[in-house]
PDB file of C-alpha atoms in Angstrom:
ATOM      1  CA  GLN A 752      10.192  16.434  10.243  1.00  0.00           C
ATOM      2  CA  VAL A 753      10.258  14.407   7.049  1.00  0.00           C
ATOM      3  CA  GLN A 754       7.565  12.092   5.759  1.00  0.00           C
ATOM      4  CA  LEU A 755       8.201   9.652   2.936  1.00  0.00           C
ATOM      5  CA  VAL A 756       5.331   8.194   0.941  1.00  0.00           C
ATOM      6  CA  GLU A 757       6.025   5.327  -1.439  1.00  0.00           C
ATOM      7  CA  SER A 758       3.914   4.064  -4.304  1.00  0.00           C
ATOM      8  CA  GLY A 759       4.170   1.772  -7.297  1.00  0.00           C
ATOM      9  CA  GLY A 760       4.573  -1.678  -5.788  1.00  0.00           C
ATOM     10  CA  GLY A 761       2.531  -4.637  -6.898  1.00  0.00           C
ATOM     11  CA  LEU A 762       2.492  -8.081  -8.456  1.00  0.00           C
ATOM     12  CA  VAL A 763       4.317  -8.688 -11.718  1.00  0.00           C
ATOM     13  CA  GLN A 764       5.499 -11.703 -13.680  1.00  0.00           C
ATOM     14  CA  ALA A 765       9.159 -12.496 -14.027  1.00  0.00           C
ATOM     15  CA  GLY A 766      10.716 -10.381 -16.753  1.00  0.00           C
ATOM     16  CA  GLY A 767       8.275  -7.563 -16.165  1.00  0.00           C
ATOM     17  CA  SER A 768       8.813  -4.028 -14.921  1.00  0.00           C
ATOM     18  CA  LEU A 769       7.663  -1.793 -12.098  1.00  0.00           C
ATOM     19  CA  ARG A 770       8.412   1.786 -11.167  1.00  0.00           C
ATOM     20  CA  LEU A 771       8.511   2.832  -7.539  1.00  0.00           C
ATOM     21  CA  SER A 772       8.119   6.433  -6.425  1.00  0.00           C
ATOM     22  CA  CYS A 773       8.873   8.062  -3.094  1.00  0.00           C
ATOM     23  CA  ALA A 774       7.913  11.635  -2.297  1.00  0.00           C
ATOM     24  CA  ALA A 775       9.365  13.500   0.656  1.00  0.00           C
ATOM     25  CA  SER A 776       7.300  16.119   2.431  1.00  0.00           C
ATOM     26  CA  GLY A 777       7.366  18.041   5.669  1.00  0.00           C
ATOM     27  CA  THR A 778       9.433  20.822   7.129  1.00  0.00           C
ATOM     28  CA  PHE A 779      13.023  20.024   6.359  1.00  0.00           C
ATOM     29  CA  TYR A 780      16.113  22.111   5.742  1.00  0.00           C
ATOM     30  CA  SER A 781      17.679  19.815   3.174  1.00  0.00           C
ATOM     31  CA  ILE A 782      17.162  16.424   1.596  1.00  0.00           C
ATOM     32  CA  ASN A 783      20.505  14.827   0.925  1.00  0.00           C
ATOM     33  CA  ALA A 784      20.971  11.184   0.000  1.00  0.00           C
ATOM     34  CA  MET A 785      17.920   9.237  -1.108  1.00  0.00           C
ATOM     35  CA  GLY A 786      17.729   5.534  -1.668  1.00  0.00           C
ATOM     36  CA  TRP A 787      15.806   2.297  -1.753  1.00  0.00           C
ATOM     37  CA  TYR A 788      16.243  -0.698   0.497  1.00  0.00           C
ATOM     38  CA  ARG A 789      14.416  -4.001   0.478  1.00  0.00           C
ATOM     39  CA  GLN A 790      13.673  -6.733   2.935  1.00  0.00           C
ATOM     40  CA  ALA A 791      12.585 -10.211   1.968  1.00  0.00           C
ATOM     41  CA  PRO A 792      10.989 -12.594   4.496  1.00  0.00           C
ATOM     42  CA  GLY A 793      13.598 -14.000   6.851  1.00  0.00           C
ATOM     43  CA  LYS A 794      16.342 -11.764   5.484  1.00  0.00           C
ATOM     44  CA  GLN A 795      18.004  -8.564   6.579  1.00  0.00           C
ATOM     45  CA  ARG A 796      17.168  -5.255   4.995  1.00  0.00           C
ATOM     46  CA  GLU A 797      19.610  -4.508   2.196  1.00  0.00           C
ATOM     47  CA  LEU A 798      20.507  -1.505   0.099  1.00  0.00           C
ATOM     48  CA  VAL A 799      19.171  -1.689  -3.446  1.00  0.00           C
ATOM     49  CA  ALA A 800      20.182   1.687  -4.853  1.00  0.00           C
ATOM     50  CA  ALA A 801      21.042   5.157  -3.655  1.00  0.00           C
ATOM     51  CA  ILE A 802      21.602   8.569  -5.172  1.00  0.00           C
ATOM     52  CA  THR A 803      23.506  11.506  -3.715  1.00  0.00           C
ATOM     53  CA  GLY A 804      23.771  14.534  -5.917  1.00  0.00           C
ATOM     54  CA  GLY A 805      24.309  12.963  -9.301  1.00  0.00           C
ATOM     55  CA  VAL A 806      26.147   9.923  -8.014  1.00  0.00           C
ATOM     56  CA  THR A 807      24.373   6.578  -7.954  1.00  0.00           C
ATOM     57  CA  ASN A 808      25.276   3.211  -6.540  1.00  0.00           C
ATOM     58  CA  TYR A 809      23.571  -0.142  -6.841  1.00  0.00           C
ATOM     59  CA  ALA A 810      23.622  -3.549  -5.256  1.00  0.00           C
ATOM     60  CA  ASP A 811      25.404  -6.012  -7.519  1.00  0.00           C
ATOM     61  CA  SER A 812      22.239  -8.069  -7.806  1.00  0.00           C
ATOM     62  CA  VAL A 813      20.323  -5.255  -9.524  1.00  0.00           C
ATOM     63  CA  LYS A 814      23.002  -3.601 -11.647  1.00  0.00           C
ATOM     64  CA  GLY A 815      21.912  -3.308 -15.265  1.00  0.00           C
ATOM     65  CA  ARG A 816      18.263  -3.965 -14.372  1.00  0.00           C
ATOM     66  CA  PHE A 817      17.305  -1.186 -11.943  1.00  0.00           C
ATOM     67  CA  THR A 818      17.736   2.553 -12.356  1.00  0.00           C
ATOM     68  CA  ILE A 819      17.427   5.119  -9.594  1.00  0.00           C
ATOM     69  CA  SER A 820      16.633   8.726 -10.416  1.00  0.00           C
ATOM     70  CA  ARG A 821      15.595  11.830  -8.574  1.00  0.00           C
ATOM     71  CA  ASP A 822      13.537  14.952  -9.164  1.00  0.00           C
ATOM     72  CA  ASN A 823      14.909  17.512  -6.751  1.00  0.00           C
ATOM     73  CA  ALA A 824      12.154  20.016  -7.503  1.00  0.00           C
ATOM     74  CA  LYS A 825       9.587  17.466  -6.333  1.00  0.00           C
ATOM     75  CA  ASN A 826      11.755  15.902  -3.604  1.00  0.00           C
ATOM     76  CA  THR A 827      10.956  12.591  -5.205  1.00  0.00           C
ATOM     77  CA  VAL A 828      13.094   9.547  -5.891  1.00  0.00           C
ATOM     78  CA  TYR A 829      12.199   6.826  -8.373  1.00  0.00           C
ATOM     79  CA  LEU A 830      13.285   3.244  -8.877  1.00  0.00           C
ATOM     80  CA  GLN A 831      12.719   1.805 -12.325  1.00  0.00           C
ATOM     81  CA  MET A 832      12.891  -1.968 -12.074  1.00  0.00           C
ATOM     82  CA  ASN A 833      13.205  -3.974 -15.275  1.00  0.00           C
ATOM     83  CA  SER A 834      13.753  -7.669 -15.962  1.00  0.00           C
ATOM     84  CA  LEU A 835      12.360  -8.490 -12.557  1.00  0.00           C
ATOM     85  CA  LYS A 836      13.145 -11.855 -11.010  1.00  0.00           C
ATOM     86  CA  PRO A 837      11.349 -13.831  -8.295  1.00  0.00           C
ATOM     87  CA  GLU A 838      14.287 -13.122  -5.986  1.00  0.00           C
ATOM     88  CA  ASP A 839      13.455  -9.408  -6.211  1.00  0.00           C
ATOM     89  CA  THR A 840      10.323 -10.123  -4.194  1.00  0.00           C
ATOM     90  CA  ALA A 841      10.466  -8.048  -1.009  1.00  0.00           C
ATOM     91  CA  VAL A 842       9.096  -5.042   0.783  1.00  0.00           C
ATOM     92  CA  TYR A 843      10.847  -2.002  -0.659  1.00  0.00           C
ATOM     93  CA  TYR A 844      11.565   0.932   1.638  1.00  0.00           C
ATOM     94  CA  CYS A 845      12.453   4.465   0.713  1.00  0.00           C
ATOM     95  CA  ASN A 846      15.132   6.152   2.791  1.00  0.00           C
ATOM     96  CA  THR A 847      16.536   9.633   2.999  1.00  0.00           C
ATOM     97  CA  ALA A 848      19.187  11.437   4.982  1.00  0.00           C
ATOM     98  CA  ALA A 849      17.811  14.870   5.718  1.00  0.00           C
ATOM     99  CA  THR A 850      18.299  17.835   8.004  1.00  0.00           C
ATOM    100  CA  THR A 851      15.659  19.957   9.670  1.00  0.00           C
ATOM    101  CA  TRP A 852      15.427  23.658  10.440  1.00  0.00           C
ATOM    102  CA  SER A 853      15.970  22.926  14.119  1.00  0.00           C
ATOM    103  CA  SER A 854      19.149  20.935  13.306  1.00  0.00           C
ATOM    104  CA  PRO A 855      20.326  22.139   9.890  1.00  0.00           C
ATOM    105  CA  PHE A 856      23.762  20.546  10.175  1.00  0.00           C
ATOM    106  CA  ARG A 857      22.813  17.181  11.604  1.00  0.00           C
ATOM    107  CA  GLU A 858      21.499  14.511   9.296  1.00  0.00           C
ATOM    108  CA  SER A 859      18.884  12.042  10.395  1.00  0.00           C
ATOM    109  CA  ASP A 860      17.580   8.953   8.647  1.00  0.00           C
ATOM    110  CA  TYR A 861      13.945   8.768   7.614  1.00  0.00           C
ATOM    111  CA  TRP A 862      12.041   5.765   6.289  1.00  0.00           C
ATOM    112  CA  GLY A 863       8.893   5.224   4.325  1.00  0.00           C
ATOM    113  CA  GLN A 864       6.253   2.688   5.296  1.00  0.00           C
ATOM    114  CA  GLY A 865       7.326   0.209   2.622  1.00  0.00           C
ATOM    115  CA  THR A 866       5.689  -1.084  -0.522  1.00  0.00           C
ATOM    116  CA  GLN A 867       5.363  -4.740  -1.464  1.00  0.00           C
ATOM    117  CA  VAL A 868       6.892  -5.987  -4.700  1.00  0.00           C
ATOM    118  CA  THR A 869       6.037  -9.553  -5.657  1.00  0.00           C
ATOM    119  CA  VAL A 870       7.503 -11.214  -8.737  1.00  0.00           C
ATOM    120  CA  SER A 871       5.905 -14.466  -9.820  1.00  0.00           C
ATOM    121  CA  SER A 872       7.783 -17.118 -11.770  1.00  0.00           C
TER     122      SER A 872
END
């Protein structure tokens, strides 16, 4: 199976920056799409950014401020967050679509445990 471990959350003032990391480990056949979602209190979980191959996509609310990148050799995805705003406050979850040796052609979704990002005004 696939385990995702996130790091890099914390408390930052508005206008500041944070970098989130998510490392995938376990016995998997392939790691395909990787991305970040977030969930603020009382709101639904939403996609922040995703990367598949070299193609990235972002939520409109973070375009120009956040950058997603990936190190395939380390099975790690990063989210560089700049010009943070109080409305970016949420728990950020790493997600990947991966296949396993027992099911090499069937993707499954895997989630990290979440990391808290708090932006103070």
